[in-house]
Structures are given as structure tokens and as C-alpha cells.
CSV table of C-alpha atoms in Angstrom, one decimal:
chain,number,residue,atom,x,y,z
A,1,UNK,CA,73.7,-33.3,-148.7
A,2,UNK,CA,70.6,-32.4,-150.6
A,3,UNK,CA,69.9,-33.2,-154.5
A,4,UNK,CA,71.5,-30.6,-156.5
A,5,UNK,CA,69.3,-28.9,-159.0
A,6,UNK,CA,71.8,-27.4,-161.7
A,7,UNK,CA,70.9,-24.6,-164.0
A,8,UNK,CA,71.0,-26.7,-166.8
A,9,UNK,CA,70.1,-30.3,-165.2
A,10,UNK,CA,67.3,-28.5,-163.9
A,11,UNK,CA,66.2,-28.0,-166.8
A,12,UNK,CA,63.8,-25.5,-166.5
A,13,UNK,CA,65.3,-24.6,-170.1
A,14,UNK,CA,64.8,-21.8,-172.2
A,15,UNK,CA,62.2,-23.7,-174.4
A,16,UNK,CA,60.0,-24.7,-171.1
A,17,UNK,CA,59.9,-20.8,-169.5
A,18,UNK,CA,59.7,-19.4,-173.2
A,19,UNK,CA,55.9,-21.4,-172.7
A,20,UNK,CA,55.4,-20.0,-169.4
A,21,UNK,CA,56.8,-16.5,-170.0
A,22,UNK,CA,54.0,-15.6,-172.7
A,23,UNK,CA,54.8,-13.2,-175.5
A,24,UNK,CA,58.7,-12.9,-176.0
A,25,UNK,CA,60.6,-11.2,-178.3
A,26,UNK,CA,61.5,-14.2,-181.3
A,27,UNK,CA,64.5,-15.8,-179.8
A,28,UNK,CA,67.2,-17.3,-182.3
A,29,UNK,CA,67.9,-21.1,-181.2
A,30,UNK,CA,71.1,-21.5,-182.9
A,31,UNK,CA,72.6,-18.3,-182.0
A,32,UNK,CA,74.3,-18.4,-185.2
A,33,UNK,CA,74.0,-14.1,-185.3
A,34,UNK,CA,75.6,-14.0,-181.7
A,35,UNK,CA,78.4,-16.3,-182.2
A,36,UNK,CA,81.9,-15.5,-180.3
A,37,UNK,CA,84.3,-15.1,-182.7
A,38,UNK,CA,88.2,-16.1,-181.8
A,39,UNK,CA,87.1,-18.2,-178.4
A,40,UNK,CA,88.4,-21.8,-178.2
A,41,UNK,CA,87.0,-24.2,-175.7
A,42,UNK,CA,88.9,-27.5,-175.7
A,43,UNK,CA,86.4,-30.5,-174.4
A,44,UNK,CA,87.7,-33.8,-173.6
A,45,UNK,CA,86.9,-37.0,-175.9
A,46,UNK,CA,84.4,-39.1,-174.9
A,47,UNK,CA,85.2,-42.4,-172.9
A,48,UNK,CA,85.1,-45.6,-174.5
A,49,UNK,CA,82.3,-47.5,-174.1
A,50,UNK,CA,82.9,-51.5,-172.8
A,51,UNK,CA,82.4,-54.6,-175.0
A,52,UNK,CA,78.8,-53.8,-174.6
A,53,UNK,CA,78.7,-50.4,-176.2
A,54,UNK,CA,78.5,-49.2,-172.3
A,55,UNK,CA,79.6,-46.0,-171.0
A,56,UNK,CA,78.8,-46.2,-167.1
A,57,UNK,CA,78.5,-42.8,-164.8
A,58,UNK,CA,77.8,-42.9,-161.0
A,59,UNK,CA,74.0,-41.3,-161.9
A,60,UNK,CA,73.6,-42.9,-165.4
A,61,UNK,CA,74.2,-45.2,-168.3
A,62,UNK,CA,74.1,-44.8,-171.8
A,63,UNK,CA,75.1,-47.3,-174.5
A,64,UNK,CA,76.9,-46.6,-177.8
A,65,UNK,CA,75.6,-48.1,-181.2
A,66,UNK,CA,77.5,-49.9,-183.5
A,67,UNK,CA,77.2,-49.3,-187.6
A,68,UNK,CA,73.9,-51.0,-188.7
A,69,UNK,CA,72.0,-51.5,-185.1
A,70,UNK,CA,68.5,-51.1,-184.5
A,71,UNK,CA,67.3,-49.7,-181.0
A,72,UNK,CA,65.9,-53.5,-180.6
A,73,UNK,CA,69.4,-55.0,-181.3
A,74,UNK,CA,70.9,-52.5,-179.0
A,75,UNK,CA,68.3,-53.8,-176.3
A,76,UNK,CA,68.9,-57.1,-175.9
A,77,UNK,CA,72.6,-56.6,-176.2
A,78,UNK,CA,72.5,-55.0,-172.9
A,79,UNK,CA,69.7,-56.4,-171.3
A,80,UNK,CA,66.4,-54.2,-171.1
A,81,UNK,CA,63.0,-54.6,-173.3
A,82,UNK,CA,63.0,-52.9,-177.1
A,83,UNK,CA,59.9,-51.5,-176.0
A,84,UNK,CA,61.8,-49.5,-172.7
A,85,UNK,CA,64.7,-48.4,-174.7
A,86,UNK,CA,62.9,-47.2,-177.5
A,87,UNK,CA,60.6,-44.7,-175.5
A,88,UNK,CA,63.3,-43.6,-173.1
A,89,UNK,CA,64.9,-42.0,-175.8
A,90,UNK,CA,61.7,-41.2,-178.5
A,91,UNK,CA,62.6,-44.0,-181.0
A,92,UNK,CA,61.0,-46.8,-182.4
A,93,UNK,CA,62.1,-50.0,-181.8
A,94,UNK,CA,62.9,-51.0,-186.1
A,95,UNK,CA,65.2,-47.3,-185.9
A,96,UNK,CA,68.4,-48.0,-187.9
A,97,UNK,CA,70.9,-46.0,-185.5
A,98,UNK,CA,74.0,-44.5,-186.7
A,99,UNK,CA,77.5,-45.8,-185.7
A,100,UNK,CA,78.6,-44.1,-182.3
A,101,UNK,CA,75.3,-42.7,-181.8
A,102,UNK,CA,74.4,-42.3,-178.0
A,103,UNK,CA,71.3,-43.7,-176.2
A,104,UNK,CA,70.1,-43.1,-172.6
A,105,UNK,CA,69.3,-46.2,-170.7
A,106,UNK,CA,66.1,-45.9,-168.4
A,107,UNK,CA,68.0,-47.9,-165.5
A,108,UNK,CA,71.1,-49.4,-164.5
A,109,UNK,CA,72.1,-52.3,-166.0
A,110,UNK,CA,75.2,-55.4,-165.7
A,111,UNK,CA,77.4,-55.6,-168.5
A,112,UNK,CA,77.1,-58.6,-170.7
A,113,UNK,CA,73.1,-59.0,-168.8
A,114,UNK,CA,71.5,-59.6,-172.4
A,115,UNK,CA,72.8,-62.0,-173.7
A,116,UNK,CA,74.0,-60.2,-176.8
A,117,UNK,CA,75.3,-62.0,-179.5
A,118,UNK,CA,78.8,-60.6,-179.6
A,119,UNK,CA,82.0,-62.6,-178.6
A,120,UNK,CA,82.7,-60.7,-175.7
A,121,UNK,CA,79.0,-61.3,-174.8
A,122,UNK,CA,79.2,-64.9,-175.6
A,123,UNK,CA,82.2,-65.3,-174.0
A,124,UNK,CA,81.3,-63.9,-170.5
A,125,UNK,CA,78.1,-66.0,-170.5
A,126,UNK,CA,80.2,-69.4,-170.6
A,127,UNK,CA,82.4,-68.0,-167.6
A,128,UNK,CA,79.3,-66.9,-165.7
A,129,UNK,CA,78.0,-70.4,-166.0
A,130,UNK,CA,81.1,-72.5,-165.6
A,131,UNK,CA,81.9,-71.1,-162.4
A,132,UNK,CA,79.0,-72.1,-160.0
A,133,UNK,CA,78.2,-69.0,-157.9
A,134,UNK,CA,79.8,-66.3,-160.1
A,135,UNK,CA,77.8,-63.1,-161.0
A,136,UNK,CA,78.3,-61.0,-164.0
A,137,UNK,CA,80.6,-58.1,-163.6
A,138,UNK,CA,79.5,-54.4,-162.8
A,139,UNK,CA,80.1,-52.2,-165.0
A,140,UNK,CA,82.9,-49.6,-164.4
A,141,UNK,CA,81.8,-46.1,-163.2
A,142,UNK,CA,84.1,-43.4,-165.4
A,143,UNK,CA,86.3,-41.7,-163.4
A,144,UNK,CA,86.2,-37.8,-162.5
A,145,UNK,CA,83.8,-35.5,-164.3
A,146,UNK,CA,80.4,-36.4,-164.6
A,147,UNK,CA,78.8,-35.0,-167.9
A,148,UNK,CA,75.9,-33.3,-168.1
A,149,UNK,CA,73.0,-35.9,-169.3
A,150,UNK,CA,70.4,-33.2,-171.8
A,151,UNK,CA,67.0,-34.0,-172.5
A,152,UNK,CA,66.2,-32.1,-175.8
A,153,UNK,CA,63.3,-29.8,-175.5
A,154,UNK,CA,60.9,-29.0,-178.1
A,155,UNK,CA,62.8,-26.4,-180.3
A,156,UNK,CA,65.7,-26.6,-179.7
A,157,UNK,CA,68.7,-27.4,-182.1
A,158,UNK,CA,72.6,-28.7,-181.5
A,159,UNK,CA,73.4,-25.4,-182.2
A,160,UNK,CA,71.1,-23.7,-179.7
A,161,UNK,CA,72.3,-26.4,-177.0
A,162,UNK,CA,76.0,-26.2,-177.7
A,163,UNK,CA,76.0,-22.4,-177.1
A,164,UNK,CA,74.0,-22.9,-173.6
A,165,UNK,CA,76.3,-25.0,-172.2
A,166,UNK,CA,79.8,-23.5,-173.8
A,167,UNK,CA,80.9,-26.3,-175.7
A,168,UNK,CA,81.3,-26.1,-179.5
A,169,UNK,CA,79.1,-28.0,-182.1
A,170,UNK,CA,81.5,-30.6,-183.4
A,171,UNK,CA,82.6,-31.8,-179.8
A,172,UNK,CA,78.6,-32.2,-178.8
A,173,UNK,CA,78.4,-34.2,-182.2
A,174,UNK,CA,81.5,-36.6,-181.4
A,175,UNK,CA,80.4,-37.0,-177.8
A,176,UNK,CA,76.8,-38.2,-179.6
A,177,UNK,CA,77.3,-39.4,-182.7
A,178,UNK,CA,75.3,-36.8,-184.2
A,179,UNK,CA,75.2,-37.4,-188.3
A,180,UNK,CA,76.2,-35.0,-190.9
A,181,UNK,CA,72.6,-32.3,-190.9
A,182,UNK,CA,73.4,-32.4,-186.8
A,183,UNK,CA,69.6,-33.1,-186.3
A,184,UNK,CA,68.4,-34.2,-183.0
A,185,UNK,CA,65.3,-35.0,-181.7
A,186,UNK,CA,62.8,-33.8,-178.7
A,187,UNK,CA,63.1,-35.9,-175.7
A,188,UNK,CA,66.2,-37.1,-176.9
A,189,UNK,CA,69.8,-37.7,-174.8
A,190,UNK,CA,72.3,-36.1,-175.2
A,191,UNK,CA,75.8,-35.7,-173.0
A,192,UNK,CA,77.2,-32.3,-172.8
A,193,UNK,CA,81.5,-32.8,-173.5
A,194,UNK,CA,83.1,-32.1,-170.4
A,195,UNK,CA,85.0,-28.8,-171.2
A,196,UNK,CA,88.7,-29.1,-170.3
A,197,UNK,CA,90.2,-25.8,-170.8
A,198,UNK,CA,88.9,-22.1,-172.3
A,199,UNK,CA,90.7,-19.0,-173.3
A,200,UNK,CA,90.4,-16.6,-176.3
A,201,UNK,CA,92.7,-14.8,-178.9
A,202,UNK,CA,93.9,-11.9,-178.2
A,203,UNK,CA,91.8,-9.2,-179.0
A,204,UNK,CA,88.3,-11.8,-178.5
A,205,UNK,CA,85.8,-12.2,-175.8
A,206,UNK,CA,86.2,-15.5,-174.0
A,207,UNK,CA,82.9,-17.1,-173.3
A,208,UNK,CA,81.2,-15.9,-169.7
A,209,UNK,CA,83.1,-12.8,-169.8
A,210,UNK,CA,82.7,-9.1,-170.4
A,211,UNK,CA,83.6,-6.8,-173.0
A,212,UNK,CA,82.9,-3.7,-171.3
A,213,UNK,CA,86.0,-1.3,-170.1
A,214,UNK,CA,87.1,-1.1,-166.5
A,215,UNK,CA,85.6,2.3,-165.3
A,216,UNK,CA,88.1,5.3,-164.3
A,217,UNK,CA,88.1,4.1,-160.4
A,218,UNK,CA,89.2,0.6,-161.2
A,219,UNK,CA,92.1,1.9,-163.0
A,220,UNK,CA,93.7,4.6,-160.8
A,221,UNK,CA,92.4,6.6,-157.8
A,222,UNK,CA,90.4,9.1,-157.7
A,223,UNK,CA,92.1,12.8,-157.6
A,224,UNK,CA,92.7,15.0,-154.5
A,225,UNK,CA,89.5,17.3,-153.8
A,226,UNK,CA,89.9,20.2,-155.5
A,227,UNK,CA,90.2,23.3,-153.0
A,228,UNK,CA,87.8,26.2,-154.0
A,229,UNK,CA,87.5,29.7,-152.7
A,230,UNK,CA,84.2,30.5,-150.5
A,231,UNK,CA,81.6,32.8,-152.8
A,232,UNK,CA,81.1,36.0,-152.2
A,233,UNK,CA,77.7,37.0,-150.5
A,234,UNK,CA,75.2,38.0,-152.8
A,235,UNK,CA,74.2,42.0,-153.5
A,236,UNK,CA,72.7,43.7,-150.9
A,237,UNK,CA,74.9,42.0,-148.0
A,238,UNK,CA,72.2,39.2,-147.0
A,239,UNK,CA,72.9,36.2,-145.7
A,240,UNK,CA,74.3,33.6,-148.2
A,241,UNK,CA,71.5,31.4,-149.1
A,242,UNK,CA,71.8,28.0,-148.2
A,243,UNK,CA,73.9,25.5,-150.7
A,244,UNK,CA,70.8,23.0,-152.6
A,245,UNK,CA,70.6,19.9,-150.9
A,246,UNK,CA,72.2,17.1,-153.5
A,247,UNK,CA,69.7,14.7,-155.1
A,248,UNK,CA,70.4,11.3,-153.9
A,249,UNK,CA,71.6,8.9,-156.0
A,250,UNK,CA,70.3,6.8,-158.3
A,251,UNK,CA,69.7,3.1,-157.1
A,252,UNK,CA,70.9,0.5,-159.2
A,253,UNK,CA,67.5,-1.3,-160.6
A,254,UNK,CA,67.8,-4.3,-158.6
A,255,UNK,CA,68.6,-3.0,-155.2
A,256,UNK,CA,65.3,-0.6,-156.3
A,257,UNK,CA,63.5,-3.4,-157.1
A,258,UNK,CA,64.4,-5.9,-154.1
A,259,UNK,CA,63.8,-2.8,-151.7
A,260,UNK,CA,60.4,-3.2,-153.4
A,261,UNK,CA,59.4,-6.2,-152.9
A,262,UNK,CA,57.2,-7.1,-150.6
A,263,UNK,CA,58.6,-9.7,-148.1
A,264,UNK,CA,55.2,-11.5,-148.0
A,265,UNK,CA,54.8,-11.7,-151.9
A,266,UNK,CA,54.9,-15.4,-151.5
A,267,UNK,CA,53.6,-18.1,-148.5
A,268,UNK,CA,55.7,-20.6,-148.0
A,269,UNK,CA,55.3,-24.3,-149.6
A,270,UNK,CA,56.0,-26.1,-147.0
A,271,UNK,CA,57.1,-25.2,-143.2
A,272,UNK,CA,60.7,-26.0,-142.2
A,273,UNK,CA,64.7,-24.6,-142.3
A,274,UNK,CA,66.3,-23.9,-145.4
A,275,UNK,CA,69.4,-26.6,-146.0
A,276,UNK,CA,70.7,-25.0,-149.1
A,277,UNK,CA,70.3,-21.1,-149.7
A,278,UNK,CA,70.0,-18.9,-153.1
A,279,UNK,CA,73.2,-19.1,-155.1
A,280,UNK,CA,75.2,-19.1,-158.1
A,281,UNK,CA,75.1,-23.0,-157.7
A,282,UNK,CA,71.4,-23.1,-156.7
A,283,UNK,CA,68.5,-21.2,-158.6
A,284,UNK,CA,66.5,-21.7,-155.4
A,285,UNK,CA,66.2,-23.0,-151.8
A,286,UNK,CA,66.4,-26.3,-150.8
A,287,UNK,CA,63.6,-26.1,-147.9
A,288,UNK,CA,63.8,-29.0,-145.2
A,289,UNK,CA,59.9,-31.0,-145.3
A,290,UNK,CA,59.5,-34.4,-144.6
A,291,UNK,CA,58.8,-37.0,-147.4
A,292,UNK,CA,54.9,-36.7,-148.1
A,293,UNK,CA,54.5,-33.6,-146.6
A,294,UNK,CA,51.7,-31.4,-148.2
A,295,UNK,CA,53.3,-29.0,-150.8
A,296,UNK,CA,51.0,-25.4,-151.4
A,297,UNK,CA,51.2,-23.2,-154.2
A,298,UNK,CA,52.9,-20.0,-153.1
A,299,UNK,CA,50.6,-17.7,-154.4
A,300,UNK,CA,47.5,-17.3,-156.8
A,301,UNK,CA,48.2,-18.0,-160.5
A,302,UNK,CA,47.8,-21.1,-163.3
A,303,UNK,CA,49.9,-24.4,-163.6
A,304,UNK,CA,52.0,-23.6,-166.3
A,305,UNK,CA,54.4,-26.7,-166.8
A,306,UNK,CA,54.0,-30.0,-165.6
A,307,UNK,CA,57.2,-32.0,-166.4
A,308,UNK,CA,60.3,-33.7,-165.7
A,309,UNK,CA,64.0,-33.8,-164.6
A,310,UNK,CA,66.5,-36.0,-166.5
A,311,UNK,CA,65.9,-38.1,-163.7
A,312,UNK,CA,62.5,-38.7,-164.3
A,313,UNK,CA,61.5,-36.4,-160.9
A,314,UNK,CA,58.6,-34.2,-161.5
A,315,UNK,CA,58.7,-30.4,-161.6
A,316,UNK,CA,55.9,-28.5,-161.2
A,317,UNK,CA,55.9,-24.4,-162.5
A,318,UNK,CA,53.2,-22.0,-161.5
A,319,UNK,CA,52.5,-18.8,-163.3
A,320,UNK,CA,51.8,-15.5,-161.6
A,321,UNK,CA,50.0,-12.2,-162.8
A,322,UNK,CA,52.7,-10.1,-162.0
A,323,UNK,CA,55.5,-12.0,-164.3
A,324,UNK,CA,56.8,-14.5,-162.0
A,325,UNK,CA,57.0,-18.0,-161.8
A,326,UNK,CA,57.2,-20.2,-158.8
A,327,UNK,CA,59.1,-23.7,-159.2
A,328,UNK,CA,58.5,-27.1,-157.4
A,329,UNK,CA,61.0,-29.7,-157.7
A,330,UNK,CA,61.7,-33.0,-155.6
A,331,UNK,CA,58.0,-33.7,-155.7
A,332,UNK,CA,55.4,-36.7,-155.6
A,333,UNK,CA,51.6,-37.2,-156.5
A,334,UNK,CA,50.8,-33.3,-158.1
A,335,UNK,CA,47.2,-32.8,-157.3
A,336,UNK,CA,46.8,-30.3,-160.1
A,337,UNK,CA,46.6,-30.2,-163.8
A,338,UNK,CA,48.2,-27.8,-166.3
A,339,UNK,CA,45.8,-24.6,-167.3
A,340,UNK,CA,44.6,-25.2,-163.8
A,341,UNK,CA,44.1,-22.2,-161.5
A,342,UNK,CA,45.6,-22.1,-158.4
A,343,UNK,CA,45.3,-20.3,-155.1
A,344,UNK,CA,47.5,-19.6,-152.3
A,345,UNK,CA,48.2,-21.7,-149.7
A,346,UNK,CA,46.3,-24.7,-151.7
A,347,UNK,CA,47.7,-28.6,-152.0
A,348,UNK,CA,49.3,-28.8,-155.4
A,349,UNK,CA,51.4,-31.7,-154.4
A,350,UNK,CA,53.8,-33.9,-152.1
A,351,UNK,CA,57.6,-33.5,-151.0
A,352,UNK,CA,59.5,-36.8,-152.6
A,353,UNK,CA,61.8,-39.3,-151.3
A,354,UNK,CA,65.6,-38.2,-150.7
A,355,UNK,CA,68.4,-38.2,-147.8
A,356,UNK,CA,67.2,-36.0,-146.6
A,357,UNK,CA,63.9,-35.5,-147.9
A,358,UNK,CA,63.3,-31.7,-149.1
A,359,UNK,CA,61.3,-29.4,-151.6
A,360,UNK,CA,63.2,-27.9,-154.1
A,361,UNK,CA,61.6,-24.2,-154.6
A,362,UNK,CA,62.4,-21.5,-157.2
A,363,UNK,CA,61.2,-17.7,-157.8
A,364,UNK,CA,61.6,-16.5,-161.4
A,365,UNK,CA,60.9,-13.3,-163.5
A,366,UNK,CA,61.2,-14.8,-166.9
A,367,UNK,CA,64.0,-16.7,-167.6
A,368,UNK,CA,66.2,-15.3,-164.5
A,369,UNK,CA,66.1,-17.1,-161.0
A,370,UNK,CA,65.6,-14.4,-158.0
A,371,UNK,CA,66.2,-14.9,-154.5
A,372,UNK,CA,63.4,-16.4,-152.8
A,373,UNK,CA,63.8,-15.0,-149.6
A,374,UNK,CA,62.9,-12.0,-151.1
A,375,UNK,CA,59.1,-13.0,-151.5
A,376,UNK,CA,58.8,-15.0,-148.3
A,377,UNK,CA,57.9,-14.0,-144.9
């Protein structure tokens, strides 16, 4: 199967397409005005991390500190470089980290590998070398749920990314280690509590539902036609005029607007059959290429964003003069800058390796995702 791109994984987050967009009403990061009152989301608690401050996912690592670390001391207890760890998660190296505080490890690595100088460390390093062949365990992978691994964008707040993903304050600072003034820091990690259960109190909106009454239809049918009486012709015994013809009906504004839209808005980034369609699950297509095809910008515009995935994959977002933005994800060596104009149909950059290899391509009008298909031939 291909490489999901989430709505949130993806990134493409509000602060990123707030750049892109232009001019935008302000927007209120911690949503503090449009809380929902009454609605409880219960999260799970955040594994334990191994005798190595480890917590080990099937995608990704990150390591828990202990009271008094430094990023460096948290390094070499698990194995990588001060300077790696530091700039994976926007640190320095000397940083004093707080006690359960959360940091994202750049790649995978064996428990006990550094050489720490804890017991358990200690310990396992005299095993390892007493017994003549024997490699260090791997780490255990955390059953079920994978979390959500956040990269935090310029802007944004614990509060602001607590109410994008559903989850309340407190449970994002436990899962983190957050301190006291809940501060966090661009480019840092941070994992997204796995929600467990939602409801609301009576009387309360629960989170990702509506407020707005059933109409009269959904409650009970419709009446019996009413029977009326023909009219009587009009003075001067003419013919009775012809009933008005009744105005049509007013389309809803986005069948209107997809009627609109011309099928060949867009060209196609790269030839081949779609392996995963427009969905609630996908913001895009996944569009079958081999790895290195050419990728071409869809249509005339300016590079707007030139950035990254949590996983370090590049994503490339052009910017259109009619409002749109076209997204490229699951990409290699991008050919083109950011300010740069653009043309249609020109090289902007090459599909990336995957099983099997595809481009990852999105349509949006601000910060909504629209079918592609719609702009295509």
C-alpha cells in the first residue's frame, strides 16, 4: 500500500498555508474564545519508556529525559552524536531538560547502544561482552496505536495544537513533559495522546459534531399534497393563461462551484493510474510514477513552501492566481526555489523512493483540500 499522508502528519498545517494563503482574517492559535464547553475526551497515558528513557514505535523513537539531563547526556545514553540530537529537536547540546520531557530521535537506535552510564546500561554491556556472539537487544515496538509524532510550526502554541487534534492541554503536557507556562518550541516533537474515548454532557456539543437542528424532513414525513380546486378562467372567458414555469432551484455552492470548474484547470504531474483516490483519509491522490520520474508543476503560479514531513520527506506547495494551491509530496531533488515562478508543465522535481513508488498530489483553496480530479483532464 502506498505512504499515507494524514491530515495532520501531513502537515501541511494551519501555520504553513496561513503563509501561502496571503491575507487572512487574524486567526486565534489557542482557540481559547472557541473552546467546547462540557466535552470530555479521555486519552490514554503514555507508555513507559525502557531502562534507557526509550519509547519505541514501529515508525519512530523518542527518548524520555530524566530530572537534571542535558540533550548531550541524553545522547550518549542512547547512542547518537549530541550534535544530531540537539538539532533534530532545535536544542542545544548544554539544554538542561526537564524530567519526562520528550525528544525525537533522528533514527532508530538499540537499547543500551551508548554506553550510558546507568546500571541497566552498565549492566547489559557486561552481558553483551561475556557472551561471545551476543548482540544488544532491540528495542520493543509499543503495541496498538501509533501516536501521532507533531513537528511544531512557527506560531503555534500547546493550546492551538491540542484543539487541532482533539485532545485536551494537560494530556498533550503529560504525554511531553511540557513544564508549568506549557511553552514549546518551533521544530520541536511532540506526540499527540492517543484519544481513547469521547462523549459530552448532556446538553454540550461533543467535539466533530454539529449543533444545528435536524430539519422538518428528517424528523417526520412530509404531509399529503394538499388537493386544491382548479381557478376559475379569467374575465372575458379567454383561455387560462399558462401556470409560470418554477425557478429552478438553488444549487448548493459546491455542487455550483465543481460544475464550474474546468476539468483541465490543472495538467497532470506526472503520467500514470491513481492507487489511492480523494478521501476523508486522503487530502489528495496518490498517482502511480516510477521513482525518479520527472515531476511538473500543474499550472502557472510561485513556489510558496518548500519543507518537510515529520519524516524528513520533502513537500513542495505551489501557489496559484486564482486561490489555489497545488501540493507535492513523496518527492526527491526539487529543481526550484521558494518565490520562484513557475509554469505549467515545467520540472519542479522527482518522484521518491517507496513500495511502490508514487507522487503524492493535493488541490487546495486555502486551508481546505478539494478533489483533484476536479482540475485534471
Amino acid at each position: 500500500m502506498p505512504r499515507r499522508f494524514s491530515p495532520v502528519a501531513f502537515g501541511l498545517a494551519t501555520v504553513l498555508l496561513s503563509g501561502c494563503v496571503g491575507a487572512l482574517p487574524e486567526l486565534d492559535f489557542d482557540f481559547r474564545g472557541n473552546a467546547i464547553s462540557g466535552a470530555r475526551v479521555e486519552t490514554a497515558p503514555r507508555p513507559e519508556p525502557d531502562a534507557s528513557g526509550l519509547i519505541s514505535y514501529e515508525s519512530y523513537q523518542v527518548v524520555v529525559a530524566r530530572r537534571g539531563d542535558t540533550v548531550a547526556e541524553v545522547a550518549e545514553r542512547v547512542g547518537l552524536t549530541s550534535a544530531e540530537l540537539a538539532s533534530f529537536n532545535g536544542r542545544a547540546a548544554s539544554d538542561v531538560l526537564r524530567d519526562g520531557e520528550v525528544l525525537a530521535l533522528p533514527r532508530r537506535v538499540t537499547a543500551g547502544d551508548g554506553g550510558g552510564t546507568d546500571i541497566a546500561s552498565i549492566a547489559r554491556g557486561a552481558i553483551d561482552e561475556a557472551e561471545p556472539g551476543r548482540t544488544a537487544a532491540a528495542p520493543e515496538v509499543q503495541p496498538g496505536t501509533e501516536p501521532v509524532r507533531h513537528r511544531v510550526g512557527r506560531g503555534e502554541t500547546a493550546y492551538s495544537i491540542a484543539r487541532l487534534y482533539g485532545v485536551s492541554v494537560r494530556a498533550l503536557a503529560e504525554w511531553n513533559g511540557l513544564g508549568p507556562d506549557l511553552a514549546v518550541r518551533e521544530n520541536q516533537y511532540l506526540l499527540i495522546p492517543i484519544v481513547l474515548e469521547e462523549s459530552a454532557s448532556e446538553g454540550t456539543q461533543a467535539p466533530g459534531t454539529s449543533i444545528a437542528p435536524p430539519p422538518p424532513s428528517a424528523a417526520e414525513p412530509l404531509p399529503d399534497p394538499i388537493a386544491t380546486a382548479p381557478l376559475p378562467p379569467a374575465s372575458g372567458g379567454g383561455p387560462t393563461p399558462p401556470a409560470p414555469e418554477p425557478e429552478p432551484e438553488p444549487q448548493p455552492e459546491a455542487e455550483a462551484e465543481a460544475e464550474a470548474e474546468p476539468s483541465s484547470r490543472f495538467a497532470r504531474p506526472v503520467e500514470g493510474p491513481v492507487l489511492r483516490a480523494f478521501s476523508s483519509a486522503n487530502e489528495g491522490i496518490d498517482i502511480s510514477a516510477a521513482t525518479g520520474t520527472t515531476v511538473r508543476a500543474a499550472g502557472d503560479g510561485e513556489v510558496a513552501a518548500i519543507t518537510q514531513d515529520t519524516d524528513r520527506v520533502p513537500i513542495l506547495v505551489i501557489r496559484h492566481d486564482d486561490g489555489l494551491l497545488t501540493v507535492y509530496a513523496n518527492i526527491r531533488n526539487i529543481s526550484v526555489t521558494r518565490g520562484q515562478s513557475v509554469t505549467r508543465g515545467q520540472p519542479v522535481a522527482e518522484v521518491g523512493e517507496s513500495d511502490p513508488s508514487f507522487l503524492h498530489f493535493e488541490v487546495r483553496r486555502g486551508f481546505e483540500a478539494v478533489d483533484p480530479d476536479r482540475f485534471l483532464p
